[in-house]
Amino acid sequence: MKATTLGAQLLETDLRSWLDQQALSLNGNYTAIKPDHYRPWHWPLHPVSFNFHIPASEWHGVASFTEGGESFEVKVARTPWGVFGRCEQLRAEAKGNSVEQMLNELGKICKPLFERQMQLGYLLGLAHRYEGSIRELGPAQKLRLLFASDRAIAHDAQNEIETGGDLCAYGPALITVLNEARHPNRRTAQWLVLDLFEDLQSYCPTTESERAAVDAIRNLMWSAEDDYARTVYKAGVVLGGHVCTEHSADTIIELMNSPSRIARRSAMHASFHLCEWMPAKRQQVLETLHAAAEKDAEPLLRSYCLGLARDIEHEVIDHIAEPIFPDEP
């Protein structure tokens, strides 16, 4: 057995075990949570002392502040512009009119850092905050971070997976993420996997693994109750514009009659692009669109299908915008 294949199996097994453990605390409540908007993480922040050109000779005072039972030393500079504090351990600075006010401000500035590090520690199974870099973590640990409630952590983990090499070792575990139906933060994790799967061959290089990935995308979409993080939309984008195989083409057409109106909308959108890269499917797509335009349960989708069919028949470059359901969460 090749080392990569063995590693892929171990990663998949580890992730499945971790997800099973996570599910135990949910007491059967597997409702997906709508994630906040993604905000990139930046640390350290711009040091306030730079704006005032505080020289090294001014940093001769010492103070401390406590957070989560930990005490941190703070260097202090008393100047005509106020009291400055610098915590080298946390790479953070603050300014106030007094030492007390400066320390209070420093605590506020560092709060997002502590929250991020505590969440990292929790996801990694630690009893304390994680102070290291995501890049220093192993593949199994990075996969867990895709399920962070802080989207910046999840996105940073995805970036480390994408740039870390040996991508095909992640394939089975990433398919497991798409099939996950219990973790409350699964929608962000699944969006990130779909983003990686825009280069599906790098993660699923065999016909069998590629087919398994397409089937997982199909299952994700088939009965989708929400489109949190635009995950189901992204699934259609991957099927319609990046996979480009006979199996993905047939899956798009099948999904145009799925129970989920969100999945149908995504597949209908994908069908326009399917006709671009596989013209042989054009007639089947048009027939499916015209049939849906007559019988789809959603009036907005009936109109959407008519518009898409018209755009395909006239070979326009762009297509009608997808509708938004008025009661969409």
CSV table of C-alpha atoms in Angstrom, one decimal, residues 3-329:
chain,number,residue,atom,x,y,z
A,3,ALA,CA,2.3,5.7,1.9
A,4,THR,CA,-0.1,8.4,0.6
A,5,THR,CA,-3.0,6.0,0.5
A,6,LEU,CA,-2.3,4.8,4.0
A,7,GLY,CA,-2.0,8.4,5.2
A,8,ALA,CA,-5.3,9.3,3.5
A,9,GLN,CA,-7.1,6.4,5.3
A,10,LEU,CA,-5.6,7.5,8.7
A,11,LEU,CA,-6.7,11.1,8.1
A,12,GLU,CA,-10.2,10.1,7.2
A,13,THR,CA,-10.5,7.7,10.2
A,14,ASP,CA,-9.2,10.4,12.6
A,15,LEU,CA,-11.6,13.0,11.3
A,16,ARG,CA,-14.6,10.6,11.5
A,17,SER,CA,-13.7,9.7,15.1
A,18,TRP,CA,-13.4,13.4,16.0
A,19,LEU,CA,-16.7,14.3,14.4
A,20,ASP,CA,-18.4,11.4,16.3
A,21,GLN,CA,-17.0,12.7,19.5
A,22,GLN,CA,-18.2,16.2,18.7
A,23,ALA,CA,-21.7,14.9,17.9
A,24,LEU,CA,-22.1,13.3,21.3
A,25,SER,CA,-22.5,16.7,23.0
A,26,LEU,CA,-25.2,17.8,20.7
A,27,ASN,CA,-27.9,15.5,22.1
A,28,GLY,CA,-29.4,14.9,18.6
A,29,ASN,CA,-29.7,18.6,17.7
A,30,TYR,CA,-27.8,18.7,14.4
A,31,THR,CA,-29.2,22.0,13.1
A,32,ALA,CA,-26.7,23.9,11.0
A,33,ILE,CA,-25.7,27.4,12.3
A,34,LYS,CA,-25.6,30.3,9.9
A,35,PRO,CA,-22.0,31.6,10.1
A,36,ASP,CA,-21.0,35.2,10.5
A,37,HIS,CA,-19.4,36.9,7.6
A,38,TYR,CA,-15.7,36.0,7.0
A,39,ARG,CA,-13.3,38.6,8.4
A,40,PRO,CA,-9.6,38.0,7.8
A,41,TRP,CA,-7.5,37.7,10.9
A,42,HIS,CA,-4.6,40.1,11.3
A,43,TRP,CA,-2.2,40.1,14.2
A,44,PRO,CA,-0.3,41.9,15.5
A,45,LEU,CA,-2.2,45.1,15.0
A,46,HIS,CA,-0.4,48.4,14.1
A,47,PRO,CA,1.4,49.5,17.3
A,48,VAL,CA,0.0,52.8,18.5
A,49,SER,CA,3.4,54.0,19.8
A,50,PHE,CA,4.6,54.2,16.2
A,51,ASN,CA,2.2,57.0,15.5
A,52,PHE,CA,3.8,59.1,18.3
A,53,HIS,CA,7.4,58.1,17.6
A,54,ILE,CA,8.0,57.0,21.2
A,55,PRO,CA,11.7,56.3,21.6
A,56,ALA,CA,13.1,53.2,23.3
A,57,SER,CA,14.4,55.3,26.2
A,58,GLU,CA,10.8,56.1,27.3
A,59,TRP,CA,9.9,52.5,28.0
A,60,HIS,CA,11.2,52.2,31.6
A,61,GLY,CA,8.0,51.5,33.5
A,62,VAL,CA,6.5,48.1,34.2
A,63,ALA,CA,2.9,47.0,34.8
A,64,SER,CA,0.9,43.8,34.4
A,65,PHE,CA,-2.6,42.6,33.5
A,66,THR,CA,-4.3,39.3,34.0
A,67,GLU,CA,-6.5,37.4,31.6
A,68,GLY,CA,-7.9,33.9,32.1
A,69,GLY,CA,-5.7,33.3,35.1
A,70,GLU,CA,-2.6,34.3,33.3
A,71,SER,CA,-0.5,37.3,34.1
A,72,PHE,CA,1.3,39.3,31.4
A,73,GLU,CA,4.1,41.8,31.8
A,74,VAL,CA,3.6,45.2,30.2
A,75,LYS,CA,6.3,47.8,29.5
A,76,VAL,CA,5.1,51.3,30.2
A,77,ALA,CA,6.0,54.7,28.7
A,78,ARG,CA,4.7,57.8,30.3
A,79,THR,CA,4.7,60.7,27.8
A,80,PRO,CA,3.1,64.1,27.2
A,81,TRP,CA,0.7,62.3,24.8
A,82,GLY,CA,-0.5,59.8,27.4
A,83,VAL,CA,0.5,56.4,28.9
A,84,PHE,CA,1.6,53.7,26.5
A,85,GLY,CA,1.8,50.0,27.2
A,86,ARG,CA,3.5,47.3,25.3
A,87,CYS,CA,3.1,43.6,26.0
A,88,GLU,CA,5.8,41.8,24.1
A,89,GLN,CA,4.5,38.3,24.9
A,90,LEU,CA,1.2,39.1,23.1
A,91,ARG,CA,2.7,41.5,20.6
A,92,ALA,CA,0.2,44.2,21.5
A,93,GLU,CA,0.2,47.9,22.5
A,94,ALA,CA,-2.4,50.3,23.9
A,95,LYS,CA,-2.6,53.9,25.0
A,96,GLY,CA,-4.6,55.6,27.8
A,97,ASN,CA,-4.6,58.7,30.1
A,98,SER,CA,-3.4,56.5,33.0
A,99,VAL,CA,-1.8,53.2,33.6
A,100,GLU,CA,-5.2,51.8,34.6
A,101,GLN,CA,-6.9,53.1,31.5
A,102,MET,CA,-4.1,51.8,29.3
A,103,LEU,CA,-4.3,48.3,30.8
A,104,ASN,CA,-8.1,48.3,30.4
A,105,GLU,CA,-7.6,49.2,26.7
A,106,LEU,CA,-4.9,46.6,26.3
A,107,GLY,CA,-7.3,44.0,27.6
A,108,LYS,CA,-10.0,45.0,25.0
A,109,ILE,CA,-7.4,44.9,22.2
A,110,CYS,CA,-6.2,41.5,23.2
A,111,LYS,CA,-9.7,40.0,23.7
A,112,PRO,CA,-10.1,38.8,20.0
A,113,LEU,CA,-6.6,37.2,20.3
A,114,PHE,CA,-7.6,35.2,23.4
A,115,GLU,CA,-10.9,34.2,21.9
A,116,ARG,CA,-9.2,32.9,18.8
A,117,GLN,CA,-6.5,31.1,20.8
A,118,MET,CA,-9.1,29.5,23.1
A,119,GLN,CA,-11.1,28.3,20.3
A,120,LEU,CA,-8.0,26.8,18.6
A,121,GLY,CA,-7.2,25.1,21.9
A,122,TYR,CA,-10.7,23.7,22.2
A,123,LEU,CA,-10.7,22.3,18.6
A,124,LEU,CA,-7.3,20.8,19.2
A,125,GLY,CA,-8.4,19.1,22.4
A,126,LEU,CA,-6.2,21.2,24.7
A,127,ALA,CA,-7.0,22.4,28.1
A,128,HIS,CA,-5.5,25.8,27.4
A,129,ARG,CA,-5.3,28.4,24.6
A,130,TYR,CA,-3.1,27.5,21.6
A,131,GLU,CA,-0.4,30.1,21.0
A,132,GLY,CA,1.3,28.6,18.0
A,133,SER,CA,0.8,28.9,14.3
A,134,ILE,CA,-1.8,26.9,12.3
A,135,ARG,CA,1.1,26.1,9.9
A,136,GLU,CA,2.8,24.2,12.7
A,137,LEU,CA,-0.1,21.8,13.1
A,138,GLY,CA,-0.4,18.3,11.5
A,139,PRO,CA,-2.9,17.5,8.7
A,140,ALA,CA,-5.4,15.9,11.1
A,141,GLN,CA,-5.4,19.0,13.3
A,142,LYS,CA,-5.9,21.3,10.3
A,143,LEU,CA,-8.9,19.4,9.2
A,144,ARG,CA,-10.6,19.9,12.6
A,145,LEU,CA,-10.1,23.6,12.3
A,146,LEU,CA,-12.4,23.7,9.2
A,147,PHE,CA,-15.2,23.4,11.7
A,148,ALA,CA,-14.3,26.4,13.7
A,149,SER,CA,-17.1,28.9,14.5
A,150,ASP,CA,-14.6,31.6,13.8
A,151,ARG,CA,-14.5,31.7,10.0
A,152,ALA,CA,-11.0,33.2,10.0
A,153,ILE,CA,-9.6,30.1,11.7
A,154,ALA,CA,-11.4,27.9,9.2
A,155,HIS,CA,-10.2,29.9,6.2
A,156,ASP,CA,-6.6,30.0,7.6
A,157,ALA,CA,-6.7,26.2,8.0
A,158,GLN,CA,-8.0,25.8,4.4
A,159,ASN,CA,-5.1,27.9,3.2
A,160,GLU,CA,-2.6,25.8,5.0
A,161,ILE,CA,-4.1,22.6,3.6
A,162,GLU,CA,-4.0,24.0,0.1
A,163,THR,CA,-0.4,25.2,0.2
A,164,GLY,CA,1.0,22.4,2.4
A,165,GLY,CA,1.6,19.7,-0.2
A,166,ASP,CA,0.5,16.1,-0.5
A,167,LEU,CA,-3.0,17.2,-1.4
A,168,CYS,CA,-4.3,13.8,-2.4
A,169,ALA,CA,-3.8,12.5,1.1
A,170,TYR,CA,-6.6,14.9,2.2
A,171,GLY,CA,-9.1,13.6,-0.4
A,172,PRO,CA,-11.1,11.0,1.6
A,173,ALA,CA,-11.3,13.3,4.7
A,174,LEU,CA,-12.5,16.2,2.6
A,175,ILE,CA,-15.2,14.0,1.2
A,176,THR,CA,-16.1,13.1,4.8
A,177,VAL,CA,-16.6,16.8,5.5
A,178,LEU,CA,-19.0,17.1,2.6
A,179,ASN,CA,-21.0,14.1,3.9
A,180,GLU,CA,-21.1,15.5,7.5
A,181,ALA,CA,-24.7,16.2,8.6
A,182,ARG,CA,-24.3,16.8,12.4
A,183,HIS,CA,-21.7,19.4,13.2
A,184,PRO,CA,-23.3,22.8,13.7
A,185,ASN,CA,-20.5,24.6,11.8
A,186,ARG,CA,-20.5,22.2,8.9
A,187,ARG,CA,-21.6,24.8,6.3
A,188,THR,CA,-18.4,26.8,6.5
A,189,ALA,CA,-16.3,23.6,6.4
A,190,GLN,CA,-18.2,22.3,3.4
A,191,TRP,CA,-17.9,25.6,1.5
A,192,LEU,CA,-14.1,25.5,2.1
A,193,VAL,CA,-13.9,22.0,0.9
A,194,LEU,CA,-15.9,22.9,-2.2
A,195,ASP,CA,-13.5,25.8,-2.8
A,196,LEU,CA,-10.6,23.3,-2.7
A,197,PHE,CA,-12.5,20.9,-5.0
A,198,GLU,CA,-12.4,23.5,-7.8
A,199,ASP,CA,-9.1,21.7,-8.3
A,200,LEU,CA,-10.6,18.3,-7.7
A,201,GLN,CA,-7.9,16.3,-9.5
A,202,SER,CA,-5.3,17.4,-7.0
A,203,TYR,CA,-7.3,15.9,-4.1
A,204,CYS,CA,-9.1,13.0,-5.9
A,205,PRO,CA,-6.8,11.9,-8.7
A,206,THR,CA,-8.5,8.6,-9.5
A,207,THR,CA,-11.7,8.0,-11.3
A,208,GLU,CA,-13.1,6.3,-8.2
A,209,SER,CA,-12.2,9.1,-5.8
A,210,GLU,CA,-13.5,11.7,-8.2
A,211,ARG,CA,-16.8,9.9,-8.5
A,212,ALA,CA,-17.0,9.7,-4.7
A,213,ALA,CA,-16.5,13.4,-4.5
A,214,VAL,CA,-19.2,14.2,-7.0
A,215,ASP,CA,-21.6,11.8,-5.2
A,216,ALA,CA,-20.8,13.6,-1.9
A,217,ILE,CA,-21.6,17.0,-3.5
A,218,ARG,CA,-24.8,15.5,-4.9
A,219,ASN,CA,-25.8,14.2,-1.4
A,220,LEU,CA,-25.0,17.6,0.2
A,221,MET,CA,-27.3,19.3,-2.2
A,222,TRP,CA,-30.1,16.8,-2.6
A,223,SER,CA,-32.2,17.7,0.5
A,224,ALA,CA,-30.4,20.9,1.6
A,225,GLU,CA,-32.6,23.0,3.9
A,226,ASP,CA,-30.4,26.1,3.8
A,227,ASP,CA,-27.7,27.8,1.8
A,228,TYR,CA,-25.6,29.1,4.7
A,229,ALA,CA,-22.3,30.4,3.6
A,230,ARG,CA,-23.6,30.0,0.0
A,231,THR,CA,-22.5,26.4,0.3
A,232,VAL,CA,-25.1,24.8,-1.9
A,233,TYR,CA,-24.6,27.5,-4.5
A,234,LYS,CA,-20.8,26.8,-4.4
A,235,ALA,CA,-21.6,23.1,-4.9
A,236,GLY,CA,-23.3,23.9,-8.1
A,237,VAL,CA,-20.5,26.1,-9.2
A,238,VAL,CA,-18.0,23.2,-8.7
A,239,LEU,CA,-20.2,20.7,-10.6
A,240,GLY,CA,-21.0,23.1,-13.4
A,241,GLY,CA,-17.7,24.8,-14.0
A,242,HIS,CA,-14.8,22.8,-12.5
A,243,VAL,CA,-15.3,19.1,-12.6
A,244,CYS,CA,-16.5,18.7,-16.1
A,245,THR,CA,-17.0,14.9,-16.4
A,246,GLU,CA,-19.9,12.8,-17.7
A,247,HIS,CA,-20.8,11.9,-14.1
A,248,SER,CA,-20.9,15.5,-12.9
A,249,ALA,CA,-23.0,16.4,-15.9
A,250,ASP,CA,-25.5,13.7,-15.2
A,251,THR,CA,-25.5,14.7,-11.5
A,252,ILE,CA,-26.4,18.3,-12.4
A,253,ILE,CA,-29.4,17.2,-14.5
A,254,GLU,CA,-30.5,14.9,-11.7
A,255,LEU,CA,-30.3,17.6,-9.1
A,256,MET,CA,-32.6,19.8,-11.2
A,257,ASN,CA,-35.4,17.6,-9.9
A,258,SER,CA,-34.1,17.3,-6.3
A,259,PRO,CA,-36.4,17.8,-3.2
A,260,SER,CA,-34.5,20.9,-2.2
A,261,ARG,CA,-35.5,24.1,-4.0
A,262,ILE,CA,-32.1,25.5,-3.1
A,263,ALA,CA,-30.3,22.6,-4.7
A,264,ARG,CA,-32.6,22.9,-7.8
A,265,ARG,CA,-31.7,26.5,-8.1
A,266,SER,CA,-28.0,25.8,-7.9
A,267,ALA,CA,-28.2,22.9,-10.4
A,268,MET,CA,-30.3,25.0,-12.8
A,269,HIS,CA,-27.6,27.6,-12.7
A,270,ALA,CA,-24.9,24.9,-13.2
A,271,SER,CA,-26.8,23.6,-16.3
A,272,PHE,CA,-26.1,26.8,-18.2
A,273,HIS,CA,-22.4,26.3,-17.8
A,274,LEU,CA,-22.7,22.6,-18.4
A,275,CYS,CA,-23.9,23.4,-21.9
A,276,GLU,CA,-20.7,25.5,-22.4
A,277,TRP,CA,-18.3,22.7,-21.7
A,278,MET,CA,-20.4,19.7,-22.8
A,279,PRO,CA,-22.5,20.8,-25.8
A,280,ALA,CA,-23.7,17.2,-26.2
A,281,LYS,CA,-25.8,17.7,-23.1
A,282,ARG,CA,-27.5,20.8,-24.5
A,283,GLN,CA,-30.7,19.2,-25.7
A,284,GLN,CA,-31.2,17.2,-22.4
A,285,VAL,CA,-30.6,20.3,-20.4
A,286,LEU,CA,-33.1,22.3,-22.4
A,287,GLU,CA,-35.7,19.5,-22.1
A,288,THR,CA,-35.2,19.4,-18.3
A,289,LEU,CA,-35.4,23.2,-18.0
A,290,HIS,CA,-38.6,23.4,-20.1
A,291,ALA,CA,-40.1,20.6,-18.0
A,292,ALA,CA,-39.2,22.4,-14.8
A,293,ALA,CA,-40.6,25.6,-16.1
A,294,GLU,CA,-44.0,23.9,-16.3
A,295,LYS,CA,-44.1,21.8,-13.1
A,296,ASP,CA,-41.5,23.1,-10.5
A,297,ALA,CA,-43.2,23.9,-7.2
A,298,GLU,CA,-41.5,27.3,-6.9
A,299,PRO,CA,-42.9,30.0,-9.2
A,300,LEU,CA,-39.5,31.8,-9.1
A,301,LEU,CA,-37.7,28.7,-10.3
A,302,ARG,CA,-40.3,28.3,-13.1
A,303,SER,CA,-39.4,31.7,-14.4
A,304,TYR,CA,-35.7,31.1,-13.8
A,305,CYS,CA,-35.8,28.0,-16.0
A,306,LEU,CA,-37.6,29.8,-18.8
A,307,GLY,CA,-34.9,32.5,-18.7
A,308,LEU,CA,-32.0,30.0,-18.6
A,309,ALA,CA,-33.5,28.0,-21.5
A,310,ARG,CA,-33.9,31.2,-23.5
A,311,ASP,CA,-30.3,32.2,-22.8
A,312,ILE,CA,-29.0,28.8,-23.8
A,313,GLU,CA,-31.0,28.7,-27.0
A,314,HIS,CA,-29.8,32.2,-28.0
A,315,GLU,CA,-26.2,31.3,-26.9
A,316,VAL,CA,-25.8,34.4,-24.8
A,317,ILE,CA,-22.5,34.9,-22.9
A,318,ASP,CA,-24.1,35.6,-19.6
A,319,HIS,CA,-27.4,34.3,-18.1
A,320,ILE,CA,-30.3,35.5,-16.1
A,321,ALA,CA,-29.6,36.2,-12.4
A,322,GLU,CA,-30.7,33.5,-10.0
A,323,PRO,CA,-33.7,34.3,-7.9
A,324,ILE,CA,-33.7,34.8,-4.1
A,325,PHE,CA,-36.6,33.2,-2.2
A,326,PRO,CA,-38.4,35.9,-0.1
A,327,ASP,CA,-38.4,33.6,2.9
A,328,GLU,CA,-34.8,32.4,2.5
A,329,PRO,CA,-33.0,32.3,5.9
